[in-house]
Every structure is written in C-alpha cells, then in structure tokens.
Amino acid sequence: MKQSSVKNLRRRWNISRWAIAKPWLTICFWLTVTIAGLFAFSSLKYALFPEVSFPVVVIQAKASFDTATETEREITAPIENAVKNLETEGMYELRSSTYPGQAVINMAFSTLYNLSSATANVETALKQVTLPPETSLEIISLDLNESAAISYAITSESKTLKELTKIAQNQIIPTIAELPGVLKVNLLGDASRKQKDNENLISTSPPTLVSFNAKNAIAFQVVKRADANTLEVVSKVEATVVKLQSDLPEIKLVLAETQADYIQEATQATIDALLLGIILAVAVIFPFLRNLTATMITALAIPISLLGTCIVMAIFGFNLETITLLALAIIIGIIVDDAIVDVENIARHLEAGETPKQAAISGTDEIGLTVVASTCTIAAVFLPVAFMGDTLGQFFQPFGLTVSAAVLISLLVARTLSPVLASWWLGKKEEGRRKKEEGKGLTQKPGLSKKSPELSNQDNKPGFLFEQGIEVTQKPGLSRKYRDLNNQRNKPGFLFGNILSNQYQKLLNWSLDHRKIVIVIALLSFVAGVGMIPLIPKGLVPQLDRGEFNITYSYPLPTFTTNTEKSPPPQEIKPPPENSIFGEGAFNWMSDITNSPTRILLRKSRRIAQQIEKIVLSSPEVESVFTIAGFQGEPNRGKVYVKLKKERSLTTAQVQEQTRTALSELEKVTISVEDIPFVETGAGKPFEIMLLGDNREILHNTATEIQTQIQKIPGFVDITITSQFQNFDNPIEISRRGLKQVVYITANLSDGLGLADAIDLAVEVAQPILPDGVELDLGGDSLRVGEVFGSFAVTLGLSVVCMLTVLFLLFGRLLEPLVVGLCLPLSIVGAMLGLLVTQSDFGVISLLGLIFLLGLLDKNALLLMDYINQLRQSGLERREAILETGVVRLRPILMTTSSTVLGMLPIALGLGAGAELRQPLAVAIIGGLITSTLLSLIVVPVLYSLLEDLWDCKNS
C-alpha cells in the first residue's frame, strides 16, 4: 500500500478531525450521553446472576395398577415414546419415575425455547397416546425462576402453633400475597393439611413441621414470580413485615432464610472492586505521563464510557448482577487504554513543537487506525461469547454484549472527546511552558544533536520516562516529523526511565540478531503453560464461601406387606432439590395415601431434625438453623438451612466438613451437606453419573461396586445411589432416562476437588467395572462441564477467526494477522501460572479470562506493528524502524498494561462476598497479560521480521 493511500486511509478513519473541527458539538454530545447514562444506571436492577429460564414440563399420570412394572408398561413407556420426538423441538432430557399406579415423566427443554410453546408441544404429543381407561393426566409447567425469595418463622411465647397458624392464614399471608412480584405464599409447619385457600393466595402445601433454632414454629415462604426481581420482592416483603410486626406484638416474625442478603453483599463487593479498580487504573497513569492535566483527560474516559454502557444495558434489559458487574470491573483498564494512547501521542506531537490543534490532528491521524483496529478486534472477540446460542450463551450474553459495548463506547470517547480536551488543556499548558522557557533563553537551536550540552538543558518537560536518553540520528528519507517526535527532551532525575528504555533497546537489538533463540523461548513458554493445566483444579464454577448451606436428610420408610398400590416407595428414592426439574409437589402422591401414617412419619422426621439441630447449633460459627420436616412432600425427608455468623474463623467449606463429620454418627439416616446452588438449573448434587441398562439387578450391583471404589477417592462425600431395590422383579419404584432404566450415583465434593477432575477420576474407576449391556453417562452439572468446555472451544475459535478477519481487512495483507495469531499462545503460561498459584478453578470464569486475553495481546501487537509500518513508509529501514518503534511504544504499552492489571487487582485479591467466582477471571487475565506483554515486546518484532523474510523468500 503506497504511503499516500495509507495517509488517506488514516484520515478517512480519523473521526477525531471532525470532533476537533466541531468541539462544542462534541462536548454537548458526551454531556447528553453522561446525563442519559445516569438515568439508565438508576433504572438498572440488582441481581445475583442473569435470569435464564429453564423450561420444564412434568406429566403426572395415575391409574389403578398394583405394581410399578405394570404401570411402567401401560403408562410410562407409551408416554415416553410419544414425547421422545420432542428432542427435535428443544427437549434435551427425558426422565421418569414410576410407582405402583403412578408415573411422573419430566422433560427439560433448552433455554432457547419458550415454556408455553414447550407445554403446547407436550399436550399435542399426548393426544397421540392411547392409555388405559380411567387414567388421569396432569401437565405441570415449571419455571425455575419462580423461586423462594424469603422465608419468615412465626414464633410466640404465649400462642400455640394452632393459634399461630390461624394468625398467619388470616392476617399475615393474605397481606404478603398481594405484594407486587409475589406468585404465592406457602404456609409451612401445619401438619393438618386443612389449610384455607384464601382466593388462591395461600398455597395448599403438603404437611410439614417447622422449627427455628430448635424451637417448634410455623413459617411462611414467599415465592416470587418468574419475571420479578428478587431484591425488589424481598424489599417489599421486609417493609410489610415491619408493619405487621408492629400490629402483632404478641408474635415474632423472624427472618429464617433468604438469598437477598448474599445477593446484596456480592453485588456490593463487585461494585467496591470496580470503584477501587478505577482509582488504581487512574493512579498508575500519572507516574508515566507526569502530567496532571493529561491524567485527568484520560481518566474522564472511564466514567463516561461506563455510563454509556449503562444505556446499552438498559436497552437490552440487563441487570446489575455478578456477570455484568464483573464485565464492567475487568474492562476498567481497557476502556482507558484508547484514551491513554491518543493523549500520549498528542502530547508527543506537542513536545515536537506542533500547535495544539495540529498536534491533536496529526497525533490522532498517526494512531487512529491502530486504536480503531485493536478496539474492533476486542469487540469481535467477545461478540461470539454473546451469541453462543446454547444455555451457556444465554447465561453469558450480558457479559459479551456489555464488554463489546464498553470498548466501542470508550473508542468513541478516545477518538472524539479526548482529542478535543487535549487540544484545549494540553495546548494551553504547552504554550505557557514555551513562553516560560523563552524567557529563560532555553529555546532549541537548529542543528543541535540530542547529545549536545545545550539541548540537554532545555525543555525539562516531565512525563516522558521511557523516551529519554535515546539517540536517534536522521536516516535518509526519514521525515523531520518522526525525527522531531523521537528526539525527546531530557528530563533530569528519571534514571529508571532512561535505564529501562536503553536496556529494552539493547535486548530488542540482540533479539533481532538471535531470532531462532527468541522463537524457541516463546515455544518453551507455551509448552510450560500447557504443562501446568493438569496441575490446576478443573470444574464448572468455584465453591462459594456464602456463609450458608443446606443439610438434607432422609430415613428409610417402613416396609408395607399389604396394599402395595398405596404404599410409599422404599428409602432411596431421591427426588431432586427444591425447584428442581421434578417440581415442588411432584411427589405429593405420598400424602394422598388413604390412611397414610404421614403424621407419624413427620414426627419421626422432626426427631431426627432435633438431633441434627443440636449438633449444628453446638458450633460457635453457626448463627441460626431453619428446619423443614416433610421437605418436598415427603414426610421422611427434611431440610436444614444453616446460616453462619458474619464474623467467623472458618470458611463455609470448613464448617461443612466439620458438620459432615459430626453428623456421620447418626445411624440409619442419609445425610447430605450441600452448597446452595448459585443458579437454579434443576440439578441436585454437583457430581452425578448414570448407569443405563435393561437389567435392574445388574445395574444396582454395578452401581454399588462403583460407589465402593469412588468412596476411596479423596474429595468425594455424601455419595448415594438412587433407585435401590428391595425386590428386583417387583420393585416399588423404577427410574428411567431416555427410555432406559437408570441408577444415579451422586455426590458432593470437598477438599478442593474440581468437578471436571472428579468426573475424570470417577470414570477412570468405573469403566473397568462396567459389564456388557450397561452404559455410563453423565448428568446434572457433570454433564454441563463437558458442554461448557465444548462451547468455549468453539467460541474461542470463532473469536480468533473474527479477530484475524478484522486485522486482514484493516491491513490488507496476511502478515500482521499471522503475527498476532502466532503470538496469542504467549498468554497461556502466565494465565495458568496465576491459576496454579492461587489454586483457582480452571472453569467457566477462567475460560472467559482466556478469551479476554486475546483482545489484550492483539492490542499490544498492533501498537508495535502499525508504527513499524509508518516509520518504514517514511523511509526508515526495517531494523531501525523496529528499534525506534520499541522505544516509542514501550511507554504506552506499559501504561495500558499497568492500568489494566491494577484495574483488575481488587478482583484478583479475592475480597468480599462472591470473590471465589470473580477471582479466577482476574487472576487469569493478570497473569496472562504480564507474560504476554513482556514476551510480545520481543516476540512480535522478531516474528514480524522473520515472517516477512520468509514471505519475501517465497515470493522471490
């Protein structure tokens, strides 16, 4: 490309020319954006995670059959065969549980599908099924976003539980149920089931017994609507409870359970990290520029870009939740980068003696194409993240769009507002400095070399730490513009800048003479990074220190010898957790049993809960426990919610381990100490593998043997086998998945064992045990791990393709994109080292960090190669152009890297609620950015020269 055409291209891309020509219009535009951004920010709601709906449809069928096998043959199998074809319409999982006379079929649909359309498809499919006469069918549509927002225990020193129940039914629940965003209010703790349905405001829940801190109570549970914001609903409920408490002094309304506290703490911690990151990112600019005015101009890019991003977030309906706040926090250093590069370049032109307006125009002309290219590639990298298309894509769409919007808005700020302010503020300061120096007789005399004593005493302009003490002699064909720009004035006292610049120039010079050694070092660093991957824990998401957890328990039901069609199933039927794909009430058939000993079973469940409560409350770390006996409609099952004190010496995981050990003394009770899921996906325990086959006895025996082997592996805890059988020929419960009988092996994880590592270990011990006719498959979060890594692999590839395509379109040849592509692996060694040192999980969040690094490394490479091309087009030889570029671009590269690193440092330190989720991202980016920056400063120029030589040899 000829030099004249390159100049025309740069001018055509330079929107700064227009902004400088119409400065007041530019100022007014960004003032409007700022004001609109403030309104948009105030309209955004707080949440923990993006609201991703998981459509679930449950079919409950009942008929008069005496055995589960007959029910399976006559009801379950025909229904499953009819709905199996829905796999082409978004159904990704089909499970069923069959009991004597009853079948429960569960269908989970992709998040891309609407719940109402999924339900309609199921209804259509069922019309083709021929079932026995008098078979009753019920179709239940479930939206897992319809979750419990807050629960209150109702206690009294003077009132009986019966009296408290009446007060709750008549005075409390109707008031709460009428609040905006409330779907229903469940009354808990009433074992009579004679609850009054007050215009459907009070849910007729199955019988339960409730206690708070080991004292009997009743409670109400507020379930929010799917589209309601948890914090808003909780806020309204809390305000109403305060009023009710004043009206009912004889009772106490005690907060028993809510996720709102953690949501507020986690979002506030992320906001604090964001604000601290802004301060650090701005603070690092001044030591480089040594110019308060230039620092202020670059710093203005941060709040304006963030407010502009809030407008985009409001348009797309995003919330201020962990994912979007994390996106805003990690791009602090990025959104100031463009302004840094522009302002720094304008300042250099002012130093060379140009007028303020000319310095702004020529400086932005020179750097404009690079800034636009690098920012567009960052946006190109993250757009595939926003449009993955699967469940993961739905979850991370706000992240990708927020990052892309922020960097593009920051580009506009840097290309319009920053040059206008620089031409005004820096120009006045530079003019004042010149007049002051002219008065002292320190004007530059023509013809003096940089080493002249007379020149060494002039223009003690602070700020150019990394461009001093470098002699650049004029080469034939080199324009005076570049000679003046690089012959910078010496500021006494900045020895570190002089030394660093000189040492880097020497290292770069040596590297160009030893290119093979440099390439070998780069390859070894990549191999070292890959070699560290097996040493890093791999999982889906890290375990959070939430200060709260659940204990679920169950005990064996008595064996019924008669009336089997009305008998409850045996012990090891494990329905999924609350709000799971089976849905609340899916197992309420147990309560419908004629003459059922429900109250007897509930009392026994309550006695077991008392033993658990005594052990849990003995821990000094525990603040409160809230127990529900008869959990999810099963009287032999219960849940204990444990709230820890804020000021405690142990982490949540450590308290869980202590609790698990203490509770192991309870006999004939199955106990699971579980984390509270950070997103309701319908999964139970994080680890789940399935054995599929046709022979129940072989399945059960194989599962038992695999369970024995898994128990020997450290980190696996609370291991259970579902669907155990007392009679293989005539079982009371039959589980199926995908038309085959199934046995589930589930477990919780401890000791820092990542989910992906747990899967690998379990599959390794299970494979040799599997007999013919038995298949091993993954379920729940275990299945999602593979989906996540697969989705990110595709997204990573698309991101690289998008980035290289943008570079090819901008440079018009393959050399620069090829250099960038070959340098991308340089970041992996630092990223993996950071994760290894901090023992952060290599999972969803850290994978986002690796994608983020693509754009950052690309930015540094472009800064180097574009300026090399400019110097060569001005007449400089390639080697001299590379050496001068290294010195000139060293400062902006170190500035942008430092601002990005310090901007993410508060997140990397892992402070505040939810830090475990944020930290891997920042650690991966910081580690990868440091090593990639250091390596790219050498490897990019070497690769550039090496590939060009190979290119020329091939074409000659």
Coordinates of C-alpha atoms in Angstrom, one line a residue, residues 127-536:
K127 CA -53.1 -36.6 22.1
Q128 CA -51.5 -39.4 20.1
V129 CA -51.1 -41.7 23.1
T130 CA -53.6 -44.5 23.9
L131 CA -53.7 -45.1 27.7
P132 CA -55.8 -47.5 29.8
P133 CA -59.3 -46.3 30.7
E134 CA -59.7 -44.1 33.8
T135 CA -56.0 -42.9 33.5
S136 CA -55.7 -39.3 34.8
L137 CA -53.1 -37.0 33.3
E138 CA -51.9 -33.7 34.7
I139 CA -49.4 -31.5 32.9
I140 CA -47.4 -29.1 35.0
S141 CA -45.3 -26.3 33.6
L142 CA -42.4 -25.2 35.7
D143 CA -40.2 -22.1 35.5
L144 CA -37.3 -22.4 37.8
N145 CA -37.1 -18.7 38.1
E146 CA -40.2 -19.0 40.3
S147 CA -38.1 -19.5 43.3
A148 CA -38.4 -18.9 47.1
A149 CA -37.2 -15.3 47.7
I150 CA -37.6 -15.2 51.5
S151 CA -39.0 -17.2 54.5
Y152 CA -40.0 -16.0 57.9
A153 CA -40.5 -18.1 61.0
I154 CA -43.5 -17.2 63.2
T155 CA -42.9 -17.8 66.9
S156 CA -44.6 -16.7 70.2
E157 CA -44.2 -17.2 73.9
S158 CA -47.9 -17.2 74.5
K159 CA -49.6 -18.6 71.4
T160 CA -49.9 -22.2 70.4
L161 CA -48.9 -23.4 66.9
K162 CA -52.6 -23.8 66.1
E163 CA -53.3 -20.2 67.1
L164 CA -50.2 -19.0 65.1
T165 CA -51.5 -20.9 62.1
K166 CA -54.8 -19.0 62.2
I167 CA -53.0 -15.7 62.6
A168 CA -50.8 -16.5 59.6
Q169 CA -53.7 -17.6 57.4
N170 CA -55.9 -14.6 58.3
Q171 CA -53.7 -11.7 58.9
I172 CA -50.2 -12.3 57.5
I173 CA -50.2 -14.3 54.4
P174 CA -53.1 -12.5 52.6
T175 CA -51.2 -9.2 53.1
I176 CA -47.9 -10.6 51.8
A177 CA -49.5 -12.4 48.8
E178 CA -50.9 -9.2 47.5
L179 CA -47.5 -7.6 47.1
P180 CA -46.2 -6.9 43.6
G181 CA -44.0 -9.7 42.2
V182 CA -45.2 -12.3 44.7
L183 CA -46.5 -15.5 43.0
K184 CA -47.7 -17.3 46.1
V185 CA -47.0 -17.7 49.8
N186 CA -46.5 -21.2 51.2
L187 CA -47.6 -21.9 54.8
L188 CA -45.1 -24.2 56.4
G189 CA -45.4 -26.1 59.7
D190 CA -49.0 -27.1 59.5
A191 CA -49.3 -30.9 59.5
S192 CA -53.1 -30.9 59.3
R193 CA -53.3 -30.1 55.6
K194 CA -56.6 -28.4 56.4
Q195 CA -55.3 -25.1 55.1
K196 CA -57.7 -22.5 53.9
D197 CA -57.3 -21.4 50.3
N198 CA -58.0 -17.7 50.5
E199 CA -58.6 -16.9 46.8
N200 CA -55.5 -18.9 45.9
L201 CA -53.3 -16.5 47.9
I202 CA -52.3 -19.3 50.3
S203 CA -50.6 -22.3 48.8
T204 CA -52.1 -25.6 49.9
S205 CA -48.7 -27.1 50.6
P206 CA -48.2 -30.7 51.8
P207 CA -48.0 -31.3 55.5
T208 CA -44.8 -30.1 57.2
L209 CA -43.3 -29.5 60.6
V210 CA -41.0 -26.4 61.0
S211 CA -38.5 -25.3 63.7
F212 CA -36.3 -22.3 64.0
N213 CA -33.2 -22.6 66.2
A214 CA -34.5 -26.0 67.5
K215 CA -37.8 -24.5 68.6
N216 CA -41.1 -25.5 67.1
A217 CA -42.7 -22.8 64.9
I218 CA -44.7 -22.2 61.8
A219 CA -43.3 -20.2 58.8
F220 CA -44.3 -18.6 55.5
Q221 CA -42.3 -18.9 52.3
V222 CA -42.6 -16.2 49.7
V223 CA -42.3 -17.4 46.1
K224 CA -41.6 -14.7 43.5
R225 CA -42.9 -14.6 40.0
A226 CA -40.5 -15.7 37.2
D227 CA -40.1 -12.1 35.9
A228 CA -39.8 -10.5 39.3
N229 CA -36.6 -9.1 40.8
T230 CA -35.6 -10.9 44.0
L231 CA -34.3 -7.9 45.8
E232 CA -37.3 -5.8 44.9
V233 CA -39.7 -8.5 46.2
V234 CA -37.7 -9.1 49.3
S235 CA -37.6 -5.3 50.0
K236 CA -41.4 -5.1 49.8
V237 CA -41.8 -8.1 51.9
E238 CA -39.4 -6.8 54.6
A239 CA -41.2 -3.5 54.7
T240 CA -44.6 -5.2 55.1
V241 CA -43.2 -7.5 57.8
V242 CA -42.1 -4.5 59.8
K243 CA -45.6 -3.1 59.7
L244 CA -47.2 -6.4 60.5
Q245 CA -44.8 -6.9 63.4
S246 CA -45.9 -3.6 64.9
D247 CA -49.6 -4.6 64.5
L248 CA -49.0 -8.1 66.1
P249 CA -46.8 -7.5 69.2
E250 CA -47.8 -10.9 70.6
I251 CA -45.8 -12.8 68.0
K252 CA -42.4 -12.6 66.5
L253 CA -41.7 -12.6 62.8
V254 CA -38.1 -13.8 62.4
L255 CA -36.2 -13.8 59.2
A256 CA -35.4 -17.5 58.6
E257 CA -34.0 -17.8 55.1
T258 CA -33.3 -15.6 52.1
Q259 CA -30.8 -15.2 49.3
A260 CA -31.3 -11.5 49.2
D261 CA -28.6 -10.8 51.8
Y262 CA -26.0 -12.7 49.8
I263 CA -27.1 -11.0 46.5
Q264 CA -26.6 -7.6 48.1
E265 CA -23.3 -8.5 49.6
A266 CA -21.9 -10.0 46.4
T267 CA -23.1 -7.1 44.1
Q268 CA -21.8 -4.5 46.6
A269 CA -18.4 -6.3 46.8
T270 CA -18.2 -6.3 43.0
I271 CA -19.1 -2.6 42.9
D272 CA -16.4 -1.8 45.5
A273 CA -13.8 -3.7 43.5
L274 CA -14.9 -1.8 40.4
L275 CA -14.6 1.6 42.1
L276 CA -11.2 0.7 43.6
G277 CA -10.1 -0.6 40.2
I278 CA -11.0 2.8 38.7
I279 CA -8.9 4.6 41.3
L280 CA -5.9 2.3 40.7
A281 CA -6.2 2.5 36.9
V282 CA -6.1 6.3 37.0
A283 CA -3.4 6.5 39.6
V284 CA -1.0 4.5 37.5
I285 CA -1.3 6.9 34.6
F286 CA 0.3 9.9 36.4
P287 CA 3.7 8.3 37.1
F288 CA 4.0 7.6 33.4
L289 CA 2.8 10.9 32.0
R290 CA 3.9 13.1 34.9
N291 CA 1.2 15.4 33.8
L292 CA -1.9 16.0 35.9
T293 CA -3.9 17.5 33.0
A294 CA -3.2 14.6 30.7
T295 CA -4.1 12.2 33.5
M296 CA -7.5 13.9 34.0
I297 CA -8.3 13.8 30.3
T298 CA -7.6 10.0 30.1
A299 CA -9.4 9.4 33.4
L300 CA -12.6 11.1 32.1
A301 CA -12.9 8.2 29.6
I302 CA -13.8 5.8 32.4
P303 CA -17.0 7.2 33.9
I304 CA -18.3 8.4 30.5
S305 CA -17.7 5.0 28.9
L306 CA -19.3 3.2 31.9
L307 CA -22.4 5.5 31.8
G308 CA -22.7 5.0 28.0
T309 CA -22.5 1.2 28.6
C310 CA -25.4 1.5 31.1
I311 CA -27.5 2.9 28.3
V312 CA -26.9 -0.2 26.3
M313 CA -27.5 -2.4 29.3
A314 CA -30.9 -0.7 29.9
I315 CA -31.8 -1.1 26.2
F316 CA -31.2 -4.8 26.4
G317 CA -32.9 -5.2 29.7
F318 CA -29.7 -6.4 31.6
N319 CA -29.4 -6.2 35.4
L320 CA -26.5 -5.1 37.6
E321 CA -25.6 -8.6 38.6
T322 CA -22.4 -10.6 39.1
I323 CA -21.8 -11.2 35.4
T324 CA -22.4 -7.7 34.1
L325 CA -20.7 -6.1 37.1
L326 CA -17.7 -8.4 36.5
A327 CA -17.6 -7.3 32.9
L328 CA -17.6 -3.7 33.9
A329 CA -14.9 -4.3 36.5
I330 CA -12.4 -6.1 34.3
I331 CA -12.7 -3.6 31.4
I332 CA -11.7 -0.6 33.5
G333 CA -8.1 -0.8 32.3
I334 CA -9.3 -1.5 28.7
I335 CA -11.6 1.5 28.4
V336 CA -8.9 3.9 29.5
D337 CA -6.4 2.4 27.1
D338 CA -7.6 4.1 23.9
A339 CA -7.6 7.5 25.7
I340 CA -4.1 6.8 27.1
V341 CA -2.7 6.0 23.6
D342 CA -4.4 9.0 22.0
V343 CA -3.4 11.6 24.7
E344 CA 0.1 10.2 24.9
N345 CA 0.6 10.6 21.2
I346 CA -0.9 14.1 21.1
A347 CA 1.5 15.1 23.9
R348 CA 4.5 13.8 21.9
H349 CA 3.5 15.9 19.0
L350 CA 3.1 18.9 21.2
E351 CA 6.6 18.2 22.5
A352 CA 7.9 18.2 19.0
G353 CA 6.7 21.8 18.6
E354 CA 3.4 21.5 16.8
T355 CA 0.4 23.8 17.6
P356 CA -2.3 22.3 19.8
K357 CA -4.8 21.8 17.0
Q358 CA -2.2 20.4 14.6
A359 CA -0.8 18.1 17.3
A360 CA -4.3 16.8 18.0
I361 CA -5.0 16.2 14.3
S362 CA -1.6 14.6 13.4
G363 CA -1.4 12.6 16.6
T364 CA -4.8 11.1 16.1
D365 CA -4.1 10.6 12.4
E366 CA -1.0 8.6 13.3
I367 CA -2.5 6.4 16.0
G368 CA -6.2 6.3 14.8
L369 CA -6.0 3.2 12.6
T370 CA -4.3 1.3 15.4
V371 CA -6.7 2.3 18.1
V372 CA -9.7 1.5 15.9
A373 CA -8.3 -1.8 14.8
S374 CA -7.4 -3.0 18.3
T375 CA -10.7 -2.0 19.8
C376 CA -12.7 -3.5 17.0
T377 CA -10.9 -6.8 17.4
I378 CA -11.6 -6.8 21.2
A379 CA -15.3 -6.3 20.3
A380 CA -15.0 -9.0 17.7
V381 CA -13.5 -11.4 20.2
F382 CA -16.4 -11.0 22.6
L383 CA -19.4 -11.0 20.2
P384 CA -19.2 -14.8 19.8
V385 CA -19.4 -15.1 23.6
A386 CA -22.7 -13.1 23.4
F387 CA -24.1 -15.3 20.7
M388 CA -23.1 -18.9 21.6
G389 CA -26.7 -19.9 21.2
D390 CA -26.9 -22.6 23.9
T391 CA -27.7 -22.4 27.6
L392 CA -24.2 -21.1 28.3
G393 CA -24.7 -18.4 25.6
Q394 CA -27.9 -17.3 27.3
F395 CA -26.1 -17.0 30.6
F396 CA -23.1 -15.1 29.3
Q397 CA -24.8 -13.0 26.7
P398 CA -24.9 -10.0 29.1
F399 CA -21.2 -10.4 29.6
G400 CA -20.2 -10.4 25.9
L401 CA -22.5 -7.5 25.0
T402 CA -21.5 -5.4 28.0
V403 CA -17.8 -5.8 27.2
S404 CA -18.3 -5.1 23.5
A405 CA -20.4 -2.1 24.1
A406 CA -18.0 -0.7 26.7
V407 CA -14.9 -0.9 24.5
L408 CA -16.7 0.5 21.5
I409 CA -18.0 3.5 23.5
S410 CA -14.6 4.0 25.0
L411 CA -13.2 4.1 21.4
L412 CA -15.6 6.9 20.6
V413 CA -14.6 8.8 23.7
A414 CA -11.0 8.4 22.9
R415 CA -11.4 9.4 19.3
T416 CA -13.7 12.4 19.9
L417 CA -13.7 13.9 23.4
S418 CA -10.1 13.1 24.4
P419 CA -8.5 14.9 21.4
V420 CA -10.8 18.0 21.9
L421 CA -9.8 18.2 25.6
A422 CA -6.2 17.6 24.8
S423 CA -6.1 20.3 22.2
W424 CA -7.6 22.7 24.7
W425 CA -6.0 21.9 28.0
L426 CA -2.6 20.4 27.0
G427 CA -2.2 23.1 24.3
K428 CA -2.6 25.9 26.9
K429 CA -0.2 24.3 29.2
E430 CA 2.4 23.6 26.5
E431 CA 2.1 27.2 25.2
G432 CA 2.7 28.5 28.8
R433 CA 5.7 26.3 29.2
R434 CA 7.2 27.5 25.9
K435 CA 6.8 31.2 26.9
K436 CA 8.4 30.5 30.2
E437 CA 11.4 28.7 28.6
E438 CA 11.8 31.5 26.0
G439 CA 12.1 33.9 28.9
K440 CA 14.9 31.8 30.3
G441 CA 16.7 31.5 26.9
L442 CA 16.1 27.8 26.6
T443 CA 14.8 27.7 23.1
Q444 CA 16.1 24.9 20.8
K445 CA 18.7 25.9 18.3
P446 CA 18.7 24.3 14.9
G447 CA 21.3 21.7 14.1
L448 CA 22.0 20.6 17.6
S449 CA 22.2 16.8 18.1
K450 CA 20.4 15.3 21.1
K451 CA 23.7 14.8 22.9
S452 CA 24.5 18.5 22.7
P453 CA 25.0 20.0 26.1
E454 CA 22.9 23.0 25.0
L455 CA 19.9 20.7 24.2
S456 CA 20.3 18.7 27.3
N457 CA 19.5 21.8 29.4
Q458 CA 16.3 22.6 27.6
D459 CA 12.6 21.8 27.9
N460 CA 12.6 19.9 31.2
K461 CA 9.2 18.6 30.3
P462 CA 8.1 16.0 32.8
G463 CA 6.4 12.9 31.6
F464 CA 8.5 11.0 29.1
L465 CA 10.0 8.4 31.4
F466 CA 10.6 5.9 28.7
E467 CA 11.8 8.1 25.8
Q468 CA 14.7 9.9 27.3
G469 CA 18.4 9.3 26.7
I470 CA 17.8 7.6 23.3
E471 CA 19.8 9.0 20.4
V472 CA 18.0 8.8 17.1
T473 CA 20.1 10.0 14.2
Q474 CA 18.4 11.1 11.0
K475 CA 18.3 8.4 8.3
P476 CA 18.0 9.1 4.6
G477 CA 14.3 9.5 3.8
L478 CA 13.1 9.8 7.4
S479 CA 10.8 12.7 7.6
R480 CA 11.6 15.5 10.0
K481 CA 8.3 14.8 11.8
Y482 CA 9.5 11.4 13.0
R483 CA 13.0 12.7 13.8
D484 CA 11.5 15.5 16.0
L485 CA 9.0 13.2 17.6
N486 CA 11.7 10.8 18.7
N487 CA 14.4 13.3 19.7
Q488 CA 12.7 13.9 23.0
R489 CA 14.0 16.3 25.7
N490 CA 15.9 15.0 28.6
K491 CA 14.3 15.4 32.0
P492 CA 16.9 15.0 34.7
G493 CA 16.1 12.6 37.5
F494 CA 14.2 10.0 35.7
L495 CA 17.0 7.4 35.7
F496 CA 14.7 4.5 35.8
G497 CA 13.0 5.5 32.6
N498 CA 16.4 6.0 30.8
I499 CA 17.8 2.7 32.0
L500 CA 14.6 0.8 31.1
S501 CA 14.4 2.3 27.6
N502 CA 18.1 1.7 26.9
Q503 CA 18.0 -1.9 28.3
Y504 CA 14.9 -2.7 26.3
Q505 CA 16.5 -1.3 23.1
K506 CA 19.6 -3.4 23.7
L507 CA 17.5 -6.5 24.3
L508 CA 15.5 -5.9 21.2
N509 CA 18.6 -5.4 19.2
W510 CA 20.0 -8.7 20.5
S511 CA 16.8 -10.5 19.8
L512 CA 16.8 -9.4 16.1
D513 CA 20.2 -11.0 15.8
H514 CA 19.1 -14.2 17.6
R515 CA 15.6 -14.7 16.3
K516 CA 15.7 -18.5 16.5
I517 CA 16.5 -18.4 20.2
V518 CA 13.6 -16.0 20.8
I519 CA 11.2 -18.3 19.0
V520 CA 12.5 -21.3 21.0
I521 CA 11.9 -19.4 24.2
A522 CA 8.4 -18.5 23.1
L523 CA 7.6 -22.1 22.3
L524 CA 9.0 -23.3 25.6
S525 CA 6.8 -20.8 27.5
F526 CA 3.8 -22.1 25.6
V527 CA 4.7 -25.7 26.4
A528 CA 5.2 -24.8 30.1
G529 CA 1.8 -23.2 30.2
V530 CA 0.1 -26.3 28.7
G531 CA 2.1 -28.5 31.1
M532 CA 0.6 -26.7 34.1
I533 CA -3.0 -27.4 33.0
P534 CA -3.2 -30.9 34.6
L535 CA -2.0 -29.3 37.9
I536 CA -4.9 -26.8 38.1

